[in-house]
Structures are given as structure tokens and as C-alpha cells.
Coordinates of C-alpha atoms and ligand atoms in Angstrom, one line a residue:
M275 CA -10.7 -8.3 17.3
H276 CA -8.3 -6.0 19.2
L277 CA -5.9 -4.5 16.7
G278 CA -2.4 -3.4 17.8
V279 CA -0.5 -1.0 15.5
I280 CA 3.2 -1.4 15.8
G281 CA 4.8 1.7 14.3
C282 CA 2.4 4.7 14.1
G283 CA 3.9 6.5 11.1
K284 CA 2.4 7.5 7.8
M285 CA 1.1 4.2 6.5
G286 CA 0.0 2.7 9.9
S287 CA -2.0 5.9 10.7
A288 CA -3.5 6.1 7.1
L289 CA -4.7 2.5 7.2
I290 CA -6.3 2.9 10.6
Q291 CA -7.9 6.2 9.8
G292 CA -9.3 4.7 6.7
A293 CA -10.7 1.7 8.5
I294 CA -12.2 3.8 11.3
N295 CA -13.8 6.2 8.7
A296 CA -15.2 3.2 6.9
K297 CA -16.5 1.8 10.2
I298 CA -14.5 -1.4 9.7
L299 CA -12.9 -0.7 13.1
Q300 CA -14.0 1.1 16.2
P301 CA -11.4 3.4 17.9
S302 CA -12.1 1.6 21.2
T303 CA -10.7 -1.7 19.7
V304 CA -7.5 -0.1 18.3
F305 CA -4.2 0.3 20.2
G306 CA -1.0 1.9 19.0
Y307 CA 2.6 1.7 20.0
D308 CA 5.5 3.6 18.5
K309 CA 9.0 4.0 19.9
I310 CA 8.7 7.7 19.3
I311 CA 6.1 9.0 21.8
A312 CA 5.1 12.0 19.6
A313 CA 4.2 9.5 16.8
S314 CA 2.0 7.5 19.1
E315 CA 0.3 10.7 20.3
S316 CA -0.4 12.0 16.8
F317 CA -1.8 8.6 15.9
A318 CA -4.1 8.7 18.9
A319 CA -5.2 12.2 18.1
A320 CA -5.9 11.4 14.5
T321 CA -7.7 8.1 15.1
G322 CA -9.2 8.2 18.6
A323 CA -7.3 4.9 19.4
S324 CA -5.5 4.3 22.7
I325 CA -1.8 4.2 23.0
C326 CA 0.4 1.7 24.8
S327 CA 3.7 2.7 26.4
S328 CA 5.6 -0.5 25.4
L329 CA 5.4 -3.4 22.9
E330 CA 4.8 -5.7 25.8
E331 CA 1.7 -3.7 26.9
L332 CA 0.4 -3.7 23.3
S333 CA 1.0 -7.4 23.0
Q334 CA -1.1 -8.1 26.1
S335 CA -4.0 -5.9 24.9
C336 CA -4.4 -7.2 21.3
D337 CA -4.9 -10.4 19.3
T338 CA -4.1 -8.9 15.8
F339 CA -1.2 -6.7 14.9
L340 CA -0.5 -4.3 12.1
L341 CA 3.3 -4.3 11.6
A342 CA 4.0 -0.9 10.1
T343 CA 7.6 -0.1 11.0
K344 CA 10.3 0.3 8.3
P345 CA 11.6 -3.1 7.0
Y346 CA 14.9 -2.8 8.9
D347 CA 13.1 -2.6 12.2
V348 CA 11.0 -5.7 11.6
A349 CA 13.3 -8.4 13.0
A350 CA 13.8 -6.7 16.4
V351 CA 10.1 -6.0 16.7
L352 CA 8.9 -9.5 15.9
K353 CA 11.5 -11.1 18.2
N354 CA 10.1 -8.9 21.0
L355 CA 6.5 -9.7 20.1
A356 CA 7.3 -13.4 20.0
A357 CA 8.9 -13.2 23.5
S358 CA 5.9 -11.4 25.0
R359 CA 3.2 -13.5 23.3
G360 CA 4.6 -16.9 24.3
D361 CA 2.3 -19.5 22.6
R362 CA -0.9 -17.4 22.6
P363 CA -2.3 -17.2 19.1
A364 CA -2.3 -14.0 17.1
L365 CA -2.4 -12.6 13.6
V366 CA 0.4 -10.3 12.3
I367 CA -0.4 -8.2 9.1
S368 CA 2.8 -6.8 7.8
I369 CA 3.1 -3.9 5.4
A370 CA 6.9 -3.9 5.5
A371 CA 8.1 -3.8 1.9
G372 CA 10.2 -6.7 0.7
I373 CA 10.1 -8.8 3.9
T374 CA 8.9 -12.3 2.8
L375 CA 6.4 -14.5 4.6
A376 CA 9.1 -17.0 5.3
S377 CA 11.2 -14.4 6.9
L378 CA 8.3 -13.0 9.0
E379 CA 7.3 -16.5 10.1
S380 CA 10.9 -17.3 11.0
Y381 CA 10.9 -14.8 13.9
L382 CA 7.6 -16.0 15.3
P383 CA 6.2 -19.1 17.0
K384 CA 3.8 -21.4 15.2
S385 CA 0.9 -20.0 17.1
I386 CA 1.2 -16.6 15.2
R387 CA -0.3 -16.4 11.7
V388 CA 1.1 -14.0 9.2
I389 CA -0.1 -12.0 6.2
R390 CA 2.1 -9.8 4.0
T391 CA 0.7 -6.8 2.2
M392 CA 2.0 -4.3 -0.3
P393 CA 0.0 -1.0 0.0
N394 CA 0.8 2.2 -1.9
T395 CA 0.9 5.9 -0.8
P396 CA -2.5 6.9 -2.2
A397 CA -3.8 4.9 0.8
L398 CA -3.1 8.2 2.6
V399 CA -6.0 9.8 0.7
G400 CA -8.3 6.7 0.6
K401 CA -7.3 5.8 -3.0
G402 CA -4.8 3.0 -2.4
A403 CA -4.1 0.0 -4.6
S404 CA -2.8 -2.9 -2.6
A405 CA -2.3 -6.7 -2.7
F406 CA -1.7 -9.2 0.0
A407 CA -0.5 -12.8 0.4
V408 CA -1.3 -15.2 3.2
G409 CA 1.3 -17.2 5.2
E410 CA 1.1 -21.0 5.7
R411 CA -0.6 -20.8 9.0
A412 CA -3.2 -18.0 8.1
T413 CA -6.9 -18.9 7.8
A414 CA -9.6 -17.7 5.4
D415 CA -10.9 -15.5 8.3
D416 CA -7.4 -13.9 8.5
A417 CA -7.5 -13.2 4.7
N418 CA -10.9 -11.6 5.1
A419 CA -9.7 -9.4 7.9
A420 CA -6.7 -8.2 5.8
E421 CA -9.0 -7.6 2.8
K422 CA -11.4 -5.6 4.9
L423 CA -8.7 -3.4 6.4
L424 CA -6.9 -2.7 3.1
S425 CA -10.1 -2.1 1.1
S426 CA -11.1 0.6 3.6
V427 CA -8.4 2.7 1.9
G428 CA -8.8 1.6 -1.7
L429 CA -8.5 -1.6 -3.8
A430 CA -7.2 -4.8 -2.2
L431 CA -6.4 -8.0 -4.1
Q432 CA -5.2 -11.3 -2.8
V433 CA -2.3 -12.8 -4.8
P434 CA 0.2 -15.6 -4.4
E435 CA 3.3 -14.2 -2.7
K436 CA 5.5 -14.7 -5.8
L437 CA 3.5 -11.9 -7.5
L438 CA 4.1 -9.3 -4.8
D439 CA 7.3 -8.1 -6.6
A440 CA 5.2 -7.4 -9.7
V441 CA 2.7 -5.6 -7.5
T442 CA 5.6 -3.5 -6.0
G443 CA 6.7 -2.7 -9.6
L444 CA 3.2 -1.7 -10.7
S445 CA 1.1 -0.3 -8.0
G446 CA 3.7 0.1 -5.2
S447 CA 6.0 2.2 -7.4
G448 CA 3.2 3.4 -9.7
P449 CA 2.2 6.6 -7.9
A450 CA 5.6 8.1 -8.8
Y451 CA 5.0 7.2 -12.5
G452 CA 1.6 8.9 -12.3
F453 CA 3.2 12.0 -10.8
L454 CA 5.8 12.1 -13.5
I455 CA 3.1 11.8 -16.3
I456 CA 1.0 14.5 -14.7
E457 CA 4.0 16.8 -14.4
A458 CA 5.0 16.2 -18.1
L459 CA 1.4 16.8 -19.3
A460 CA 1.4 20.0 -17.3
D461 CA 4.7 21.1 -18.7
A462 CA 3.2 20.7 -22.2
G463 CA 0.2 22.8 -21.2
V464 CA 2.5 25.5 -19.9
R465 CA 4.5 25.3 -23.2
H466 CA 1.3 26.2 -25.0
G467 CA 0.4 29.0 -22.7
L468 CA -1.6 27.6 -19.8
P469 CA -0.8 28.9 -16.3
R470 CA 1.1 26.3 -14.3
Q471 CA -1.5 25.7 -11.6
D472 CA -4.3 25.3 -14.2
A473 CA -2.2 23.0 -16.3
I474 CA -1.4 20.7 -13.2
R475 CA -5.1 20.6 -12.2
L476 CA -6.2 19.8 -15.7
A477 CA -3.6 17.1 -16.1
A478 CA -4.4 15.5 -12.7
Q479 CA -8.1 15.6 -13.2
T480 CA -7.8 14.1 -16.7
M481 CA -5.8 11.2 -15.4
L482 CA -8.3 10.7 -12.5
G483 CA -11.1 10.8 -15.0
A484 CA -9.5 8.3 -17.3
A485 CA -8.7 5.9 -14.4
T486 CA -12.3 6.3 -13.0
M487 CA -13.8 5.4 -16.4
V488 CA -11.6 2.2 -16.6
L489 CA -12.7 1.2 -13.1
E490 CA -16.4 2.1 -13.4
T491 CA -17.2 0.9 -16.9
S492 CA -15.0 -2.3 -16.8
L493 CA -14.3 -1.7 -20.5
H494 CA -10.8 -2.5 -21.8
P495 CA -8.7 0.7 -21.8
A496 CA -8.1 0.2 -25.6
Q497 CA -11.9 0.3 -26.2
L498 CA -12.2 3.5 -24.2
K499 CA -9.3 5.0 -26.1
D500 CA -10.9 4.1 -29.5
M501 CA -14.2 5.7 -28.3
V502 CA -12.4 9.1 -27.9
T503 CA -10.3 8.9 -31.1
S504 CA -12.1 10.5 -34.0
P505 CA -10.8 9.8 -37.6
G506 CA -8.5 12.6 -38.6
G507 CA -8.9 14.3 -35.3
T508 CA -6.6 15.7 -32.6
T509 CA -6.4 12.7 -30.3
I510 CA -5.0 10.3 -33.0
E511 CA -2.3 12.8 -33.6
G512 CA -1.4 12.9 -29.9
L513 CA -1.5 9.1 -29.7
A514 CA 0.7 8.7 -32.8
A515 CA 3.3 11.0 -31.1
L516 CA 3.2 8.9 -27.9
E517 CA 3.7 5.7 -29.9
K518 CA 6.5 7.2 -32.0
N519 CA 8.3 8.2 -28.8
G520 CA 7.9 4.8 -27.2
V521 CA 5.8 5.8 -24.2
R522 CA 4.1 2.4 -24.0
H523 CA 7.4 0.6 -24.1
A524 CA 8.9 3.0 -21.5
L525 CA 6.1 2.2 -19.0
I526 CA 6.5 -1.5 -19.5
E527 CA 10.2 -1.1 -18.9
A528 CA 9.6 1.0 -15.8
V529 CA 7.4 -1.6 -14.2
S530 CA 9.9 -4.4 -15.1
A531 CA 12.9 -2.4 -13.7
A532 CA 11.0 -1.8 -10.4
T533 CA 9.9 -5.4 -10.2
H534 CA 13.5 -6.6 -10.7
R535 CA 14.7 -4.2 -8.0
S536 CA 12.1 -5.5 -5.6
I537 CA 13.3 -9.0 -6.2
E538 CA 16.9 -7.9 -5.5
L539 CA 16.0 -6.0 -2.4
S540 CA 14.1 -9.0 -0.9
K541 CA 17.3 -11.1 -1.1
I542 CA 19.4 -8.6 0.9
Ligands
NAD1355 N1 4.9 5.0 2.6 C1 4.7 4.2 1.6 O1 4.5 4.6 0.5 C2 4.7 2.7 1.7 C3 4.1 1.9 0.7 C4 4.1 0.5 0.9 C5 4.7 0.0 2.0 N2 5.2 0.8 3.0 C6 5.8 0.2 4.2 O2 5.1 0.7 5.3 C7 6.0 0.7 6.4 C8 6.0 2.0 7.1 O3 6.3 3.0 6.2 P1 6.0 4.5 6.6 O4 6.2 5.3 5.4 O5 4.7 4.6 7.3 O6 7.2 4.8 7.6 P2 7.2 5.9 8.9 O7 8.6 6.1 9.1 O8 6.3 7.0 8.7 O9 6.6 5.0 10.1 C9 7.3 4.0 10.7 C10 7.1 4.2 12.2 O10 7.7 3.0 12.9 C11 8.2 3.5 14.1 N3 9.1 2.4 14.7 C12 10.4 2.1 14.3 N4 10.9 1.1 15.1 C13 9.9 0.8 16.0 C14 9.9 -0.1 17.0 N5 10.9 -0.9 17.3 N6 8.7 -0.2 17.7 C15 7.7 0.7 17.5 N7 7.7 1.6 16.5 C16 8.8 1.7 15.7 C17 8.9 4.8 13.8 O11 9.2 5.5 14.9 C18 7.9 5.4 12.8 O12 7.0 6.2 13.5 C19 7.4 0.4 5.8 O13 7.8 -0.9 6.1 C20 7.2 0.5 4.3 O14 8.0 -0.5 3.6 C21 5.2 2.1 2.9

């Protein structure tokens, strides 16, 4: 596989760096093109990949493409890709938020298969959570290729496309919820006398530890919560305060609101 990265910004670079570090890709098989030369050059410096000076050149050098431009640039890029590929087969893996498989496929000839993914920003530090859906023409090998690429920077799950809005509301938007929770916990620590930096580090490491226990033990979060909640102890007092203030409901509403917004945006 020769992989062409269209749009060498934050996410395109993070995914390729992850895949190269995980030895899923060799730098010699990766090519990048960005309309901003400085972006292509930073990408090449960070990954060891080659750069192309035009989309046409990239299109000639590769058989698989990671589409990593902003959503509003997608239509123009795919029309150019379609024109330069002719009827030669290719796979396009899109990370553009909210652009549906039907829309991606509408710009491309039938010879080009499509996969749509929703990564999140912790991919930048190798701790992403992403999901992907396959287009009508994509094969099982294509799904494996997407899974390998995305799982090199974290968790990657295949879902039906109709669930990608829920994925956007949960893991796509979720890092911001995590940042807010960590900030609030740290504020509380400061309120009770902890220095700010210590409070932030303790809060972040505690969330990381809780998340790691969920992933590594496969126990239900409620079981893990019960295991650390002693009768008459401190934790049950904290939990009672969270429930009284509707934190569980607030998080459910946050994911629902972001999911609905994702549905709205994909109709624009
Ligand atoms: N950053 C995130 O948290 C995140 C999460 C999920 C999905 N995404 C998706 O990832 C995509 C990229 O986001 P990003 O944050 O990396 O953006 P970015 O701005 O860092 O990178 C986009 C790059 O595309 C380049 N570009 C624009 N038009 C081009 C063209 N015609 N040809 C070649 N290159 C072109 C830009 O110059 C830029 O370098 C977006 O579609 C976004 O929806 C991002």
C-alpha cells in the first residue's frame, strides 16, 4: 500500500506519526500533499514521509488516501482526485467530521472505495478513541486497513454509519468534557488549599487511573465504584453530592446535545 495524505495538518500528521511509530506504515510508503508548503514540510520532518508538490502527483504515487482536510475543503479535493485518478481503483479514508459516506461517494467514480472515520484529539498523544464506517464499495481488507491505521493511535471500533453522530457526541466531543471535569476537580483541590499545579496533576492522573482500570479490568464502572466506596466513608459522601447536583444527568445531556448538533451539521 502506498498511502497519500491529503491535508498534512494536526490530525493527518498525528495519525501517520502513530502508524509509523507502531510500524504499521513505513515512511518510504507514505506521501503527503498540503496546499500550504510549510505544512507539507513539517509533516515530512515529523514522519520521514515524502512530499508531493500537487494533488495530481500524489494521486499518481498512491493507491490509498487519507483525506485530512477540513470538511469545507473536501468537495474540491475529491473532485480533483476523481479527475486525476480516472477509473483506477483506490481507497479513500476520510476523517472529515460530518461528511457522510453518500456525500464522499458522490464526488468519486465507482472505482474508488470510501471509509468514513471519526477520530478524536487524544490521537495526537496516541490515546485516541475513534470509530469508522465503511462505504458500499469498501471491502473487508479496506476495513482492516482503516482499523490498523486508527488503532495505531488508540482504540478503533467499526460501527454502522448511523452511529457516527453518537460517536461524535461521546468520544469526538468527549475530550472537552474530560478537560472540564479535570479543571473542576482541580478548582476544588485549590479551594481546599492544594497548589494549582498539584491539583491539576492529581485530578488528571486520577481520571487517567480510573479510565485505565475500566479498560484493563473489563469490570463494569459501577462495580469499580462500589469497590472503592466504604460504608460511612468519604467517597460515598462525594458520590451523594455528585448525584444531588445531577452530574450523571448533565453528562447524559451533554452527549445528547452534541449528538443532535452533529446530526444538524451533517445536513448543512
Ligand atoms: N482536530 C480534531 O480534533 C479532529 C477530530 C476529529 C476529526 N477531525 C477532522 O480532521 C480533519 C482535519 O482537522 P485538523 O484539526 O487536522 O485540521 P488542520 O487545519 O490542522 O489540517 C488541515 C490541513 O488541510 C490542508 N488543506 C486544506 N485544503 C487543502 C487542499 N485543497 N489540498 C491539500 N491540503 C489542504 C490545510 O492547509 C491544513 O494543513 C477535519 O476534517 C476535522 O473535521 C479533527
